[in-house]
Amino acid sequence: MAEIIEKKVGRDTMVTKDIALEGYRLMSTAKSLTELYEANKSVCSKYVHATSRGHEAIQIACGLQLKPQDFVFPYYRDDSILLSIGMTPFQLMLQVLAKRNDPFSGGRTYYSHPSLKDDDKPKIPHQSSATGMQAIPATGVAMGIQHKEKLGLAEDYNGENPVVVCSLGDASCTEGEVSEAFQMAVLKKMPIIYLVQDNEWDISASAEETRAQDITHYAKGFKGMGVRTIDGTNFQESYDTFNEVIAIVRKERRPFIIHAKVPLLNHHTSGVRMEFYRHDKEELAEAWSKDPFPKLKQALKDQFKVKDFELIAIENKAKEQVAKDYELALAEEDPRSEDLTTHMFAPTPVTQEKGERTPAGKNKTVMVDSALFAIREIMAKHPESLLYGQDVGARIGGVFREAATLAQQFGDDRVFNTPIQEAFIVGSTVGMSAVGLKPIVEVQFADYIWPGLNQLFTEVGRSYYLSNGKWPVSMILRVPIGAYGSGGPYHSSSVESIVTNIRGVKVAYPSTGADLKGLMKAAYYDPNPVVMLEHKGLYWSKIKGTEGAMTVEPDEDYIIPFGKARTVLEAPKQDNSVAIITYGMGVYWSLAAEKNFKGQVEIIDLRTLNPLDEEAMYDAAKKHNKILIVTEESVECSFSLGLVARIQKNCFEYLDAPVEIIGSVDTPAIPLNSTLEATLLPNADKVGEALKSLLKY
């Protein structure tokens, strides 16, 4: 059962007069920000913002106690946290006005969506605006901190070990991904505090409409989760509770929830105003009766004998500072047009092919072992590398044996199983990367990538761009893909069209063991996220005609840059010839079909789908004047149609025929029956018919 304690503050309070006055200064500043934004709403509401009005006490109590080695994940109503860790009103206004020098994103994302990497402040990796999604990356940071401590890679902070604070609204805790984060936090006993600010509102939906219980009761399902439920409008109680919980987590390395009850005293956002939906005067009056500002003011007078004129002076100084900073922020430069495409990808050190692809004296090895050997070499050389996912641990080493023996060699702290939580597997890499680890993760089949797409899209792919270059996510996501051996509708899908549409993510799709090893090495040294699509039908070359996927294992230094295609088969320039552009299993269907058109067919294997070797495609079109795209995906709304558009736009005057595509039959799913599966998929005969038609055109 979760540990639930109602924390009451008594004479042992940690709040001194100086702390209380600093809290009041920050609360006055936050209140002044809200009032200024409202007074200037015609300007400030151009870009959507929310403020912490009503939540200030708990947020300031949190921020004041965080150290530079800590990590914090504020959400969009947490400007008081930002003020209390040392950000100025001017800096926050640069974001509310989307200015070029916005320290978080360079004008790219909303107010109070911070990302910070200052040496003297807690670290804030990028997080999206999707409520609750930050729980997984934040828990990933805690997991990374834990692993660094286990592996002897952590810095010595003289007992002040880092903690992670993840801020959530109570309504966001109904998200399934929050549950995944809680589950992993208690399972692994991670050093994380979930600050749940409960104002009993979603947007326009009240707590009675959206939840069966608050987080205190929900937490009972997570054995080992410490819980404190407090009045989040009471600064002393909030500060003391944070002081107690942070001390426990720094020492005992276990997770907590601080459930703070607070009122919402401002609009949901500047675009969804209170008057749109809060018409109950009694409800509003009750909310205002809980305002933390007069509570702290009265406590300063009663407990610390601070005079009214002193408090008024603090309030006036805050208002003056906020007004001054607003005028300065208004005058700041807006982003320039040329800023739009900066920080798309972090620069990779891998720019050319190196090492020996076919060392002498070696026998060919199956493709799955090439991946295994690549990861083994990476892990032996780089202690910061880890491999995790479902069933990759010591017992079987992956359902395809793609991680066989790795756990035995490197230990359970570096190669380990996770629960069936694709969202956590993918999203946790944001946090692991943020602390300097290099995660290699797996989902068992492409069909099961869907629960992880939210994290891949909102958190992983956008981190580098929306943090204005501060937080690239260096990770590899391995995805067994494609139809093989009657895998049926849940083990056979091709998903490259979806994955290549996620900006900020690189995608590889090798067709040989040598390419898989070389690209795996490149992916590891790339500071950007990489999805490695590995066709399970090529893993062991059991399908007739795929023997070419077996290659001599390249040496340890072999590496292939992304965006460089491979010429599988070259054909001379002539009056009537075709270039096939393909990848994955398409390489082998094309090779089989080419046997009936000797010398007339050139085959280009893209190897990576993002970045794409456009030069190789266009050179092939200009050389042969006819192009056939071969893909395992169905054609409608697909990646392959994008290839067609590029080629026809850039090589139109060279083409002697429309660009043709061979793909799977467009069905909602891939049937289990082997006859139906074979009918659906491309094959050498279908490719041959397309070649014949193109050559006759």
PDB file of C-alpha atoms in Angstrom, residues 514-606:
ATOM      1  CA  ALA A 514      27.071  -5.371 -42.822  1.00  0.00           C
ATOM      2  CA  ASP A 515      24.798  -2.383 -43.287  1.00  0.00           C
ATOM      3  CA  LEU A 516      23.007  -3.110 -40.027  1.00  0.00           C
ATOM      4  CA  LYS A 517      26.269  -3.167 -38.116  1.00  0.00           C
ATOM      5  CA  GLY A 518      27.658  -0.054 -39.785  1.00  0.00           C
ATOM      6  CA  LEU A 519      24.438   1.899 -39.310  1.00  0.00           C
ATOM      7  CA  MET A 520      24.068   0.745 -35.696  1.00  0.00           C
ATOM      8  CA  LYS A 521      27.484   2.214 -34.958  1.00  0.00           C
ATOM      9  CA  ALA A 522      26.563   5.450 -36.731  1.00  0.00           C
ATOM     10  CA  ALA A 523      23.301   5.613 -34.802  1.00  0.00           C
ATOM     11  CA  TYR A 524      25.112   5.226 -31.499  1.00  0.00           C
ATOM     12  CA  TYR A 525      27.503   8.094 -32.178  1.00  0.00           C
ATOM     13  CA  ASP A 526      24.740  10.276 -33.581  1.00  0.00           C
ATOM     14  CA  PRO A 527      23.457  12.774 -30.970  1.00  0.00           C
ATOM     15  CA  ASN A 528      19.956  12.512 -32.456  1.00  0.00           C
ATOM     16  CA  PRO A 529      17.218   9.900 -31.991  1.00  0.00           C
ATOM     17  CA  VAL A 530      17.351   7.011 -34.454  1.00  0.00           C
ATOM     18  CA  VAL A 531      14.726   4.410 -35.287  1.00  0.00           C
ATOM     19  CA  MET A 532      16.384   1.253 -36.606  1.00  0.00           C
ATOM     20  CA  LEU A 533      13.923  -0.766 -38.666  1.00  0.00           C
ATOM     21  CA  GLU A 534      15.168  -4.371 -38.862  1.00  0.00           C
ATOM     22  CA  HIS A 535      13.296  -6.753 -41.142  1.00  0.00           C
ATOM     23  CA  LYS A 536      12.705  -9.932 -39.201  1.00  0.00           C
ATOM     24  CA  GLY A 537      12.456 -11.905 -42.437  1.00  0.00           C
ATOM     25  CA  LEU A 538      16.094 -11.037 -43.133  1.00  0.00           C
ATOM     26  CA  TYR A 539      17.395 -11.805 -39.647  1.00  0.00           C
ATOM     27  CA  TRP A 540      18.322 -15.418 -40.468  1.00  0.00           C
ATOM     28  CA  SER A 541      17.991 -15.461 -44.303  1.00  0.00           C
ATOM     29  CA  LYS A 542      15.538 -18.359 -44.090  1.00  0.00           C
ATOM     30  CA  ILE A 543      13.462 -17.013 -46.972  1.00  0.00           C
ATOM     31  CA  LYS A 544      14.710 -18.256 -50.337  1.00  0.00           C
ATOM     32  CA  GLY A 545      16.513 -15.501 -52.184  1.00  0.00           C
ATOM     33  CA  THR A 546      17.532 -13.519 -49.083  1.00  0.00           C
ATOM     34  CA  GLU A 547      20.891 -15.191 -48.628  1.00  0.00           C
ATOM     35  CA  GLY A 548      22.510 -11.888 -49.539  1.00  0.00           C
ATOM     36  CA  ALA A 549      21.482 -10.489 -46.157  1.00  0.00           C
ATOM     37  CA  MET A 550      24.172 -12.758 -44.686  1.00  0.00           C
ATOM     38  CA  THR A 551      27.508 -10.988 -44.896  1.00  0.00           C
ATOM     39  CA  VAL A 552      31.004 -11.191 -43.562  1.00  0.00           C
ATOM     40  CA  GLU A 553      30.955  -9.258 -40.314  1.00  0.00           C
ATOM     41  CA  PRO A 554      32.690  -5.881 -40.753  1.00  0.00           C
ATOM     42  CA  ASP A 555      35.473  -4.952 -38.368  1.00  0.00           C
ATOM     43  CA  GLU A 556      34.883  -3.038 -35.155  1.00  0.00           C
ATOM     44  CA  ASP A 557      35.677   0.333 -36.741  1.00  0.00           C
ATOM     45  CA  TYR A 558      33.223  -0.049 -39.616  1.00  0.00           C
ATOM     46  CA  ILE A 559      30.661   2.723 -39.761  1.00  0.00           C
ATOM     47  CA  ILE A 560      28.266   4.046 -42.417  1.00  0.00           C
ATOM     48  CA  PRO A 561      27.003   7.639 -42.484  1.00  0.00           C
ATOM     49  CA  PHE A 562      23.263   8.170 -42.627  1.00  0.00           C
ATOM     50  CA  GLY A 563      21.916   9.448 -45.917  1.00  0.00           C
ATOM     51  CA  LYS A 564      24.212   7.360 -48.138  1.00  0.00           C
ATOM     52  CA  ALA A 565      22.546   4.767 -50.389  1.00  0.00           C
ATOM     53  CA  ARG A 566      24.203   1.561 -51.620  1.00  0.00           C
ATOM     54  CA  THR A 567      24.299   0.439 -55.243  1.00  0.00           C
ATOM     55  CA  VAL A 568      23.311  -3.225 -54.991  1.00  0.00           C
ATOM     56  CA  LEU A 569      23.535  -3.858 -58.714  1.00  0.00           C
ATOM     57  CA  GLU A 570      24.850  -1.501 -61.348  1.00  0.00           C
ATOM     58  CA  ALA A 571      23.713  -1.377 -64.960  1.00  0.00           C
ATOM     59  CA  PRO A 572      25.274   0.616 -67.785  1.00  0.00           C
ATOM     60  CA  LYS A 573      23.539   3.660 -69.233  1.00  0.00           C
ATOM     61  CA  GLN A 574      21.649   2.546 -72.350  1.00  0.00           C
ATOM     62  CA  ASP A 575      18.617   3.278 -74.476  1.00  0.00           C
ATOM     63  CA  ASN A 576      16.170   1.229 -72.413  1.00  0.00           C
ATOM     64  CA  SER A 577      16.868   0.476 -68.768  1.00  0.00           C
ATOM     65  CA  VAL A 578      15.272   0.882 -65.341  1.00  0.00           C
ATOM     66  CA  ALA A 579      16.591   1.872 -61.936  1.00  0.00           C
ATOM     67  CA  ILE A 580      14.879   0.288 -58.935  1.00  0.00           C
ATOM     68  CA  ILE A 581      14.929   2.307 -55.732  1.00  0.00           C
ATOM     69  CA  THR A 582      14.135   0.186 -52.719  1.00  0.00           C
ATOM     70  CA  TYR A 583      15.083  -0.864 -49.198  1.00  0.00           C
ATOM     71  CA  GLY A 584      14.641  -3.790 -46.809  1.00  0.00           C
ATOM     72  CA  MET A 585      13.043  -6.886 -48.329  1.00  0.00           C
ATOM     73  CA  GLY A 586      12.496  -4.994 -51.561  1.00  0.00           C
ATOM     74  CA  VAL A 587      16.180  -5.463 -52.363  1.00  0.00           C
ATOM     75  CA  TYR A 588      15.717  -9.233 -52.640  1.00  0.00           C
ATOM     76  CA  TRP A 589      12.482  -9.158 -54.621  1.00  0.00           C
ATOM     77  CA  SER A 590      14.273  -6.813 -57.021  1.00  0.00           C
ATOM     78  CA  LEU A 591      17.359  -9.018 -57.323  1.00  0.00           C
ATOM     79  CA  ALA A 592      15.203 -12.034 -58.099  1.00  0.00           C
ATOM     80  CA  ALA A 593      13.207 -10.127 -60.719  1.00  0.00           C
ATOM     81  CA  GLU A 594      16.326  -8.692 -62.378  1.00  0.00           C
ATOM     82  CA  LYS A 595      17.478 -12.153 -63.465  1.00  0.00           C
ATOM     83  CA  ASN A 596      15.035 -11.944 -66.372  1.00  0.00           C
ATOM     84  CA  PHE A 597      16.318  -8.511 -67.469  1.00  0.00           C
ATOM     85  CA  LYS A 598      20.065  -8.923 -67.328  1.00  0.00           C
ATOM     86  CA  GLY A 599      22.002  -5.704 -67.780  1.00  0.00           C
ATOM     87  CA  GLN A 600      18.868  -3.534 -67.919  1.00  0.00           C
ATOM     88  CA  VAL A 601      18.205  -3.044 -64.207  1.00  0.00           C
ATOM     89  CA  GLU A 602      20.136  -1.055 -61.629  1.00  0.00           C
ATOM     90  CA  ILE A 603      19.184  -1.519 -57.972  1.00  0.00           C
ATOM     91  CA  ILE A 604      19.666   1.205 -55.354  1.00  0.00           C
ATOM     92  CA  ASP A 605      19.225   0.345 -51.664  1.00  0.00           C
ATOM     93  CA  LEU A 606      18.404   3.531 -49.750  1.00  0.00           C
TER      94      LEU A 606
END
